[in-house]
């Protein structure tokens, strides 16, 4: 019983009822103009459906009254946009005609079913039925009183079922066309790619800073050397400042998505990564070949992040171990290789969001990346095309 009454506790049930009633406003107006040719009301309504803006009007109204919420382009079941093709116009015409006849039927029953209930109550008391009632109740019987709730129950069922039906029709006839659905999918994909890029930026920059700070603080506590502690604090300060700059830049992107991205570090700035790793206790053997300043900006920035994540993983999982870094420009390819002795703490191949991020960065540039054990070492190798 509670389940049957649940629709009547929802506001959208009554807004759908109102939406159906609004559909008969035009036939009533036309009746006052020319009641002898009511079919012209449907013809004129069909012609109005060919106007592109009519789809916008109906879409806004249907979204608010049938769905009970504001329009959201990210989840558009009904698209309040002008008709851009003849197929959109045709669907709008069909929608207007369906809404007209369904709304007319619901409005008729909304008036006459309560009148029938009143007639049943009157005839049960020995009175007469209203001659305007569409369904006549013959006779005057006391048991008519038992039938009084029936028309009202039927009216409730009509309101709920007609509301569901008109909502389903709106989703089908006013919903996105194949072209609009494809455009929405492309926009959603762009948003997801942007979110993934920002997540990688935060993971790499903030993760690296926190890893360096933790390693430096642990090493300073274990060393018990004031001079070493001072160097560790300097390294933590520098790394933290760089992380704050990265965080401010990423937050700026979130606040102003259309603003050009600037200030992202490139491989030209890789020296501070290497010094930060050395200050954390790792022995870094770096070899750089080729002119890094000629590497295109996007490639250089992604290469910097790959190097940063590789050093972060080495510090986090292996501690102060020897790390060999090779960065070189060979022809049309940027090569990066980072190796360190394999320890029990290193993640296995394919695991960890950082390792996935390395492979994703390389793939987005049309390159390749490998991560995993190699001859007793943990190796990260990336090949990024320069053009």
Short mmCIF file of C-alpha atoms in Angstrom, two decimals:
data_model
loop_
_atom_site.label_atom_id
_atom_site.label_comp_id
_atom_site.label_asym_id
_atom_site.label_seq_id
_atom_site.Cartn_x
_atom_site.Cartn_y
_atom_site.Cartn_z
CA UNK A 1 0.00 0.00 0.00
CA UNK A 2 2.82 2.38 0.87
CA UNK A 3 4.44 1.64 -2.48
CA UNK A 4 1.24 2.54 -4.35
CA UNK A 5 1.03 5.88 -2.53
CA UNK A 6 4.70 6.74 -3.08
CA UNK A 7 4.16 8.57 -6.45
CA UNK A 8 1.68 10.92 -4.79
CA UNK A 9 4.34 12.03 -2.31
CA UNK A 10 6.61 13.24 -5.13
CA UNK A 11 6.27 16.79 -6.43
CA UNK A 12 7.14 15.69 -9.97
CA UNK A 13 3.85 13.72 -10.18
CA UNK A 14 1.90 16.96 -9.90
CA UNK A 15 4.21 18.97 -12.15
CA UNK A 16 3.71 16.32 -14.83
CA UNK A 17 -0.05 16.62 -14.34
CA UNK A 18 0.29 20.39 -14.76
CA UNK A 19 2.40 19.86 -17.90
CA UNK A 20 -0.39 17.80 -19.45
CA UNK A 21 -2.99 20.42 -18.53
CA UNK A 22 -0.93 23.16 -20.19
CA UNK A 23 -1.17 21.21 -23.46
CA UNK A 24 -4.92 21.92 -23.73
CA UNK A 25 -4.48 25.68 -23.41
CA UNK A 26 -4.06 26.04 -27.18
CA UNK A 27 -7.18 23.97 -28.13
CA UNK A 28 -9.24 25.98 -25.64
CA UNK A 29 -8.03 29.22 -27.20
CA UNK A 30 -8.81 27.91 -30.68
CA UNK A 31 -12.28 26.79 -29.53
CA UNK A 32 -13.03 30.41 -28.67
CA UNK A 33 -11.91 31.43 -32.16
CA UNK A 34 -13.54 28.75 -34.32
CA UNK A 35 -15.13 25.76 -32.58
CA UNK A 36 -16.45 24.34 -35.86
CA UNK A 37 -12.98 23.42 -37.20
CA UNK A 38 -11.08 22.14 -34.21
CA UNK A 39 -8.79 20.05 -36.42
CA UNK A 40 -7.06 23.29 -37.43
CA UNK A 41 -5.69 23.56 -33.88
CA UNK A 42 -3.65 20.39 -34.47
CA UNK A 43 -2.57 21.57 -37.93
CA UNK A 44 -1.33 24.92 -36.68
CA UNK A 45 0.45 23.24 -33.79
CA UNK A 46 2.26 20.97 -36.27
CA UNK A 47 3.36 24.01 -38.29
CA UNK A 48 4.65 25.65 -35.09
CA UNK A 49 6.73 22.54 -34.43
CA UNK A 50 8.71 23.26 -37.61
CA UNK A 51 10.05 26.46 -36.06
CA UNK A 52 13.52 25.65 -34.61
CA UNK A 53 12.94 27.67 -31.42
CA UNK A 54 9.89 25.56 -30.53
CA UNK A 55 12.18 22.69 -29.53
CA UNK A 56 13.91 25.00 -27.06
CA UNK A 57 10.61 26.11 -25.53
CA UNK A 58 9.34 22.56 -25.18
CA UNK A 59 12.68 21.26 -23.93
CA UNK A 60 12.96 23.83 -21.13
CA UNK A 61 9.36 23.21 -20.07
CA UNK A 62 9.69 19.43 -20.19
CA UNK A 63 12.98 19.44 -18.25
CA UNK A 64 11.51 21.56 -15.45
CA UNK A 65 8.07 19.93 -15.18
CA UNK A 66 8.62 16.33 -16.30
CA UNK A 67 12.06 15.69 -14.84
CA UNK A 68 11.74 18.07 -11.92
CA UNK A 69 15.20 19.57 -12.25
CA UNK A 70 17.23 22.18 -14.08
CA UNK A 71 18.92 21.43 -17.35
CA UNK A 72 22.42 20.00 -17.01
CA UNK A 73 24.42 19.54 -20.21
CA UNK A 74 26.46 16.76 -18.56
CA UNK A 75 23.35 14.59 -18.17
CA UNK A 76 20.88 15.79 -20.79
CA UNK A 77 17.92 13.44 -21.15
CA UNK A 78 16.01 16.29 -22.79
CA UNK A 79 17.90 18.86 -24.89
CA UNK A 80 16.42 22.38 -24.89
CA UNK A 81 18.26 23.39 -28.04
CA UNK A 82 16.82 24.70 -31.33
CA UNK A 83 16.12 22.18 -34.06
CA UNK A 84 19.15 21.95 -36.30
CA UNK A 85 17.90 19.28 -38.74
CA UNK A 86 14.62 18.30 -40.30
CA UNK A 87 14.69 15.15 -38.21
CA UNK A 88 14.70 17.32 -35.08
CA UNK A 89 11.78 19.33 -36.47
CA UNK A 90 9.87 16.15 -37.25
CA UNK A 91 10.37 14.78 -33.75
CA UNK A 92 9.21 18.10 -32.31
CA UNK A 93 6.02 17.97 -34.39
CA UNK A 94 5.29 14.41 -33.26
CA UNK A 95 5.95 15.44 -29.66
CA UNK A 96 3.53 18.39 -29.86
CA UNK A 97 0.76 16.24 -31.34
CA UNK A 98 1.25 13.44 -28.81
CA UNK A 99 1.27 15.92 -25.96
CA UNK A 100 -1.88 17.59 -27.33
CA UNK A 101 -3.94 14.39 -27.50
CA UNK A 102 -2.58 12.88 -24.30
CA UNK A 103 -3.07 16.15 -22.43
CA UNK A 104 -6.60 16.46 -23.80
CA UNK A 105 -7.48 12.95 -22.62
CA UNK A 106 -6.04 13.53 -19.15
CA UNK A 107 -7.77 16.91 -18.81
CA UNK A 108 -11.09 15.35 -19.85
CA UNK A 109 -10.78 12.53 -17.33
CA UNK A 110 -9.59 14.94 -14.62
CA UNK A 111 -12.88 16.80 -14.95
CA UNK A 112 -15.30 13.93 -15.53
CA UNK A 113 -14.04 11.27 -13.13
CA UNK A 114 -14.63 13.48 -10.04
CA UNK A 115 -18.03 14.38 -11.51
CA UNK A 116 -18.80 10.66 -11.77
CA UNK A 117 -17.85 10.20 -8.10
CA UNK A 118 -20.22 13.03 -7.14
CA UNK A 119 -23.00 11.47 -9.24
CA UNK A 120 -22.53 8.12 -7.47
CA UNK A 121 -22.80 9.84 -4.10
CA UNK A 122 -25.95 11.72 -5.20
CA UNK A 123 -27.70 8.66 -6.63
CA UNK A 124 -26.87 6.69 -3.48
CA UNK A 125 -28.84 9.31 -1.51
CA UNK A 126 -31.74 9.18 -3.96
CA UNK A 127 -30.76 12.25 -5.98
CA UNK A 128 -30.06 12.63 -9.69
CA UNK A 129 -26.91 12.64 -11.78
CA UNK A 130 -25.44 15.76 -13.37
CA UNK A 131 -26.49 15.77 -17.05
CA UNK A 132 -23.08 17.18 -18.00
CA UNK A 133 -21.30 14.08 -16.74
CA UNK A 134 -19.89 12.04 -19.61
CA UNK A 135 -20.65 8.67 -18.00
CA UNK A 136 -24.27 8.39 -16.82
CA UNK A 137 -25.13 6.31 -13.73
CA UNK A 138 -28.54 4.69 -14.11
CA UNK A 139 -30.88 4.22 -11.17
CA UNK A 140 -30.78 5.29 -7.54
CA UNK A 141 -29.22 2.59 -5.35
CA UNK A 142 -27.59 2.77 -1.91
CA UNK A 143 -24.70 0.60 -3.05
CA UNK A 144 -23.57 3.38 -5.40
CA UNK A 145 -21.86 4.81 -2.30
CA UNK A 146 -19.47 1.87 -2.37
CA UNK A 147 -18.38 2.85 -5.89
CA UNK A 148 -17.58 6.49 -5.05
CA UNK A 149 -13.82 5.86 -4.50
CA UNK A 150 -13.45 3.98 -7.80
CA UNK A 151 -13.39 7.00 -10.15
CA UNK A 152 -10.95 8.78 -7.84
CA UNK A 153 -8.65 5.76 -7.79
CA UNK A 154 -8.85 5.57 -11.57
CA UNK A 155 -8.00 9.27 -11.76
CA UNK A 156 -4.93 8.72 -9.56
CA UNK A 157 -3.77 5.87 -11.80
CA UNK A 158 -4.37 7.99 -14.92
CA UNK A 159 -2.31 10.87 -13.51
CA UNK A 160 0.64 8.65 -12.59
CA UNK A 161 0.65 6.51 -15.74
CA UNK A 162 0.07 9.45 -18.09
CA UNK A 163 2.93 11.32 -16.37
CA UNK A 164 5.26 8.37 -16.89
CA UNK A 165 4.14 8.03 -20.51
CA UNK A 166 4.60 11.70 -21.40
CA UNK A 167 8.04 11.70 -19.72
CA UNK A 168 9.10 8.67 -21.75
CA UNK A 169 7.86 10.37 -24.92
CA UNK A 170 9.79 13.54 -24.03
CA UNK A 171 13.01 11.60 -23.54
CA UNK A 172 12.51 9.93 -26.91
CA UNK A 173 11.27 12.88 -28.97
CA UNK A 174 13.03 15.80 -27.26
CA UNK A 175 16.17 13.89 -26.32
CA UNK A 176 19.54 14.40 -27.97
CA UNK A 177 19.92 13.54 -31.63
CA UNK A 178 22.80 11.26 -32.71
CA UNK A 179 24.91 14.32 -33.57
CA UNK A 180 24.17 15.96 -30.21
CA UNK A 181 24.87 12.70 -28.39
CA UNK A 182 28.24 12.44 -30.16
CA UNK A 183 29.09 16.05 -29.30
CA UNK A 184 28.20 15.46 -25.66
CA UNK A 185 30.34 12.33 -25.60
CA UNK A 186 33.30 14.23 -27.04
CA UNK A 187 32.86 17.01 -24.46
CA UNK A 188 32.67 14.45 -21.64
CA UNK A 189 35.80 12.75 -22.96
CA UNK A 190 37.64 16.09 -23.03
CA UNK A 191 36.63 16.76 -19.43
CA UNK A 192 37.80 13.34 -18.31
CA UNK A 193 41.13 13.76 -20.10
CA UNK A 194 41.59 17.14 -18.45
CA UNK A 195 40.74 15.72 -15.04
CA UNK A 196 43.20 12.87 -15.56
CA UNK A 197 45.90 15.31 -16.63
CA UNK A 198 45.35 17.47 -13.54
CA UNK A 199 45.33 14.36 -11.34
CA UNK A 200 48.66 13.29 -12.82
CA UNK A 201 50.10 16.78 -12.27
CA UNK A 202 49.07 16.77 -8.62
CA UNK A 203 50.24 13.19 -8.10
CA UNK A 204 53.66 13.88 -9.58
CA UNK A 205 54.42 17.28 -8.06
CA UNK A 206 52.85 16.91 -4.61
CA UNK A 207 53.82 13.23 -4.35
CA UNK A 208 57.42 14.05 -5.15
CA UNK A 209 57.53 16.89 -2.62
CA UNK A 210 56.03 14.79 0.17
CA UNK A 211 58.34 11.87 -0.58
CA UNK A 212 61.43 14.09 -0.48
CA UNK A 213 60.26 15.74 2.74
CA UNK A 214 59.62 12.40 4.46
CA UNK A 215 62.94 10.91 3.34
CA UNK A 216 64.88 14.04 4.28
CA UNK A 217 63.24 14.29 7.68
CA UNK A 218 63.95 10.62 8.43
CA UNK A 219 67.54 10.91 7.29
CA UNK A 220 68.12 14.04 9.36
CA UNK A 221 66.71 12.40 12.47
CA UNK A 222 68.85 9.29 11.96
CA UNK A 223 72.05 11.20 11.16
CA UNK A 224 72.15 13.33 14.29
CA UNK A 225 74.43 15.77 12.44
CA UNK A 226 73.45 19.48 12.69
CA UNK A 227 75.10 20.27 9.34
CA UNK A 228 73.22 17.45 7.61
CA UNK A 229 70.00 18.54 9.29
CA UNK A 230 70.45 22.07 7.94
CA UNK A 231 70.97 20.75 4.41
CA UNK A 232 67.91 18.51 4.77
CA UNK A 233 65.76 21.42 5.92
CA UNK A 234 66.98 23.52 2.98
CA UNK A 235 66.07 20.72 0.58
CA UNK A 236 62.64 20.30 2.19
CA UNK A 237 62.04 24.06 1.94
CA UNK A 238 63.03 24.23 -1.71
CA UNK A 239 60.99 21.18 -2.66
CA UNK A 240 57.98 22.43 -0.72
CA UNK A 241 58.17 25.83 -2.41
CA UNK A 242 58.26 24.21 -5.84
CA UNK A 243 55.29 22.02 -4.90
CA UNK A 244 53.32 25.06 -3.77
CA UNK A 245 54.03 26.74 -7.11
CA UNK A 246 52.77 23.65 -8.94
CA UNK A 247 49.69 23.48 -6.72
CA UNK A 248 48.90 27.16 -7.33
CA UNK A 249 49.28 26.64 -11.08
CA UNK A 250 46.95 23.62 -11.09
CA UNK A 251 44.36 25.46 -8.98
CA UNK A 252 44.61 28.34 -11.44
CA UNK A 253 43.73 25.92 -14.25
CA UNK A 254 40.68 24.74 -12.29
CA UNK A 255 39.54 28.30 -11.59
CA UNK A 256 40.14 29.55 -15.15
CA UNK A 257 40.08 26.57 -17.53
CA UNK A 258 40.40 28.80 -20.62
CA UNK A 259 43.54 30.54 -19.38
CA UNK A 260 46.74 29.47 -21.18
CA UNK A 261 48.85 27.03 -19.18
CA UNK A 262 52.24 28.44 -18.29
CA UNK A 263 55.03 27.97 -15.83
CA UNK A 264 55.17 24.19 -15.99
CA UNK A 265 58.69 22.84 -15.47
CA UNK A 266 60.58 21.23 -18.36
CA UNK A 267 63.65 19.03 -18.69
CA UNK A 268 65.77 22.18 -18.65
CA UNK A 269 64.80 22.38 -14.96
CA UNK A 270 65.71 18.73 -14.30
CA UNK A 271 68.78 19.79 -12.30
CA UNK A 272 66.69 20.62 -9.26
CA UNK A 273 65.12 17.15 -9.34
CA UNK A 274 68.52 15.51 -9.37
CA UNK A 275 69.82 17.73 -6.56
CA UNK A 276 66.71 17.06 -4.51
CA UNK A 277 67.21 13.31 -4.88
CA UNK A 278 70.88 13.62 -3.93
CA UNK A 279 70.00 15.68 -0.87
CA UNK A 280 67.62 12.88 0.15
CA UNK A 281 70.52 10.42 0.37
CA UNK A 282 70.41 8.86 -3.09
CA UNK A 283 73.52 8.67 -5.25
CA UNK A 284 72.44 9.99 -8.62
CA UNK A 285 74.57 9.38 -11.68
CA UNK A 286 73.14 11.58 -14.42
CA UNK A 287 74.09 11.66 -18.08
CA UNK A 288 72.51 14.20 -20.39
CA UNK A 289 73.17 14.23 -24.11
CA UNK A 290 71.77 16.46 -26.78
CA UNK A 291 70.26 19.93 -26.63
CA UNK A 292 67.35 19.73 -24.20
CA UNK A 293 66.38 23.33 -24.87
CA UNK A 294 65.38 22.38 -28.41
CA UNK A 295 62.90 19.73 -27.24
CA UNK A 296 59.28 20.88 -27.93
CA UNK A 297 57.48 22.21 -24.86
CA UNK A 298 54.86 19.48 -24.45
CA UNK A 299 57.45 16.71 -24.83
CA UNK A 300 59.88 18.41 -22.45
CA UNK A 301 57.19 18.94 -19.81
CA UNK A 302 55.98 15.33 -19.95
CA UNK A 303 59.59 14.11 -19.89
CA UNK A 304 60.18 16.17 -16.73
CA UNK A 305 57.16 14.56 -15.06
CA UNK A 306 58.29 11.06 -16.06
CA UNK A 307 61.71 11.74 -14.57
CA UNK A 308 60.14 13.21 -11.45
CA UNK A 309 57.84 10.23 -10.90
CA UNK A 310 60.70 7.77 -11.49
CA UNK A 311 62.91 9.48 -8.89
CA UNK A 312 59.98 9.69 -6.48
CA UNK A 313 59.36 5.94 -6.79
CA UNK A 314 63.05 5.18 -6.24
CA UNK A 315 63.16 7.30 -3.07
CA UNK A 316 59.84 6.03 -1.77
CA UNK A 317 60.39 2.32 -2.33
CA UNK A 318 64.16 1.88 -2.35
CA UNK A 319 65.47 4.73 -0.20
CA UNK A 320 68.99 6.12 -0.61
CA UNK A 321 70.17 3.80 -3.38
CA UNK A 322 72.32 4.52 -6.46
CA UNK A 323 70.17 5.86 -9.27
CA UNK A 324 71.34 6.09 -12.87
CA UNK A 325 69.64 8.68 -15.05
CA UNK A 326 70.08 8.90 -18.81
CA UNK A 327 68.41 11.70 -20.76
CA UNK A 328 69.23 12.18 -24.40
CA UNK A 329 67.99 13.52 -27.68
CA UNK A 330 68.62 11.02 -30.47
CA UNK A 331 67.35 12.11 -33.86
CA UNK A 332 63.59 12.61 -33.57
CA UNK A 333 63.22 10.86 -30.22
CA UNK A 334 63.71 11.88 -26.60
CA UNK A 335 65.05 8.96 -24.55
CA UNK A 336 64.76 8.71 -20.78
CA UNK A 337 66.06 5.82 -18.70
CA UNK A 338 66.13 5.64 -14.91
CA UNK A 339 67.56 2.60 -13.15
CA UNK A 340 68.08 1.72 -9.51
CA UNK A 341 68.78 -1.54 -7.64
CA UNK A 342 65.66 -3.62 -7.21
CA UNK A 343 64.49 -4.01 -3.60
CA UNK A 344 61.61 -5.84 -1.94
CA UNK A 345 59.75 -2.54 -1.57
CA UNK A 346 59.52 -1.82 -5.27
CA UNK A 347 56.08 -2.37 -6.82
CA UNK A 348 55.67 -5.12 -9.35
CA UNK A 349 55.19 -4.47 -13.05
CA UNK A 350 51.96 -2.69 -13.95
CA UNK A 351 50.97 -1.76 -10.39
CA UNK A 352 50.76 1.68 -8.86
CA UNK A 353 49.11 4.88 -10.15
CA UNK A 354 52.55 6.46 -10.72
CA UNK A 355 53.61 3.69 -13.09
CA UNK A 356 50.32 3.94 -14.96
CA UNK A 357 50.83 7.70 -15.17
CA UNK A 358 54.26 7.24 -16.77
CA UNK A 359 52.83 4.96 -19.44
CA UNK A 360 49.83 7.28 -19.99
CA UNK A 361 52.07 10.32 -20.45
CA UNK A 362 54.16 8.54 -23.05
CA UNK A 363 51.09 7.20 -24.86
CA UNK A 364 49.46 10.65 -25.06
CA UNK A 365 52.51 11.90 -26.97
CA UNK A 366 52.53 8.90 -29.28
CA UNK A 367 55.51 7.34 -27.52
CA UNK A 368 56.17 4.26 -25.42
CA UNK A 369 57.27 3.57 -21.86
CA UNK A 370 58.42 0.43 -20.07
CA UNK A 371 58.53 -0.08 -16.32
CA UNK A 372 59.70 -3.20 -14.52
CA UNK A 373 62.61 -5.35 -13.36
CA UNK A 374 65.62 -5.65 -15.64
CA UNK A 375 68.82 -7.52 -14.72
CA UNK A 376 68.52 -6.91 -10.96
CA UNK A 377 67.48 -3.29 -11.40
CA UNK A 378 64.18 -1.48 -11.54
CA UNK A 379 64.09 0.25 -14.91
CA UNK A 380 61.94 2.99 -16.35
CA UNK A 381 62.51 3.69 -20.04
CA UNK A 382 60.52 6.11 -22.15
CA UNK A 383 60.79 7.02 -25.81
CA UNK A 384 58.96 10.21 -26.76
CA UNK A 385 58.74 11.46 -30.36
CA UNK A 386 59.83 15.06 -30.86
CA UNK A 387 57.47 15.81 -33.70
#
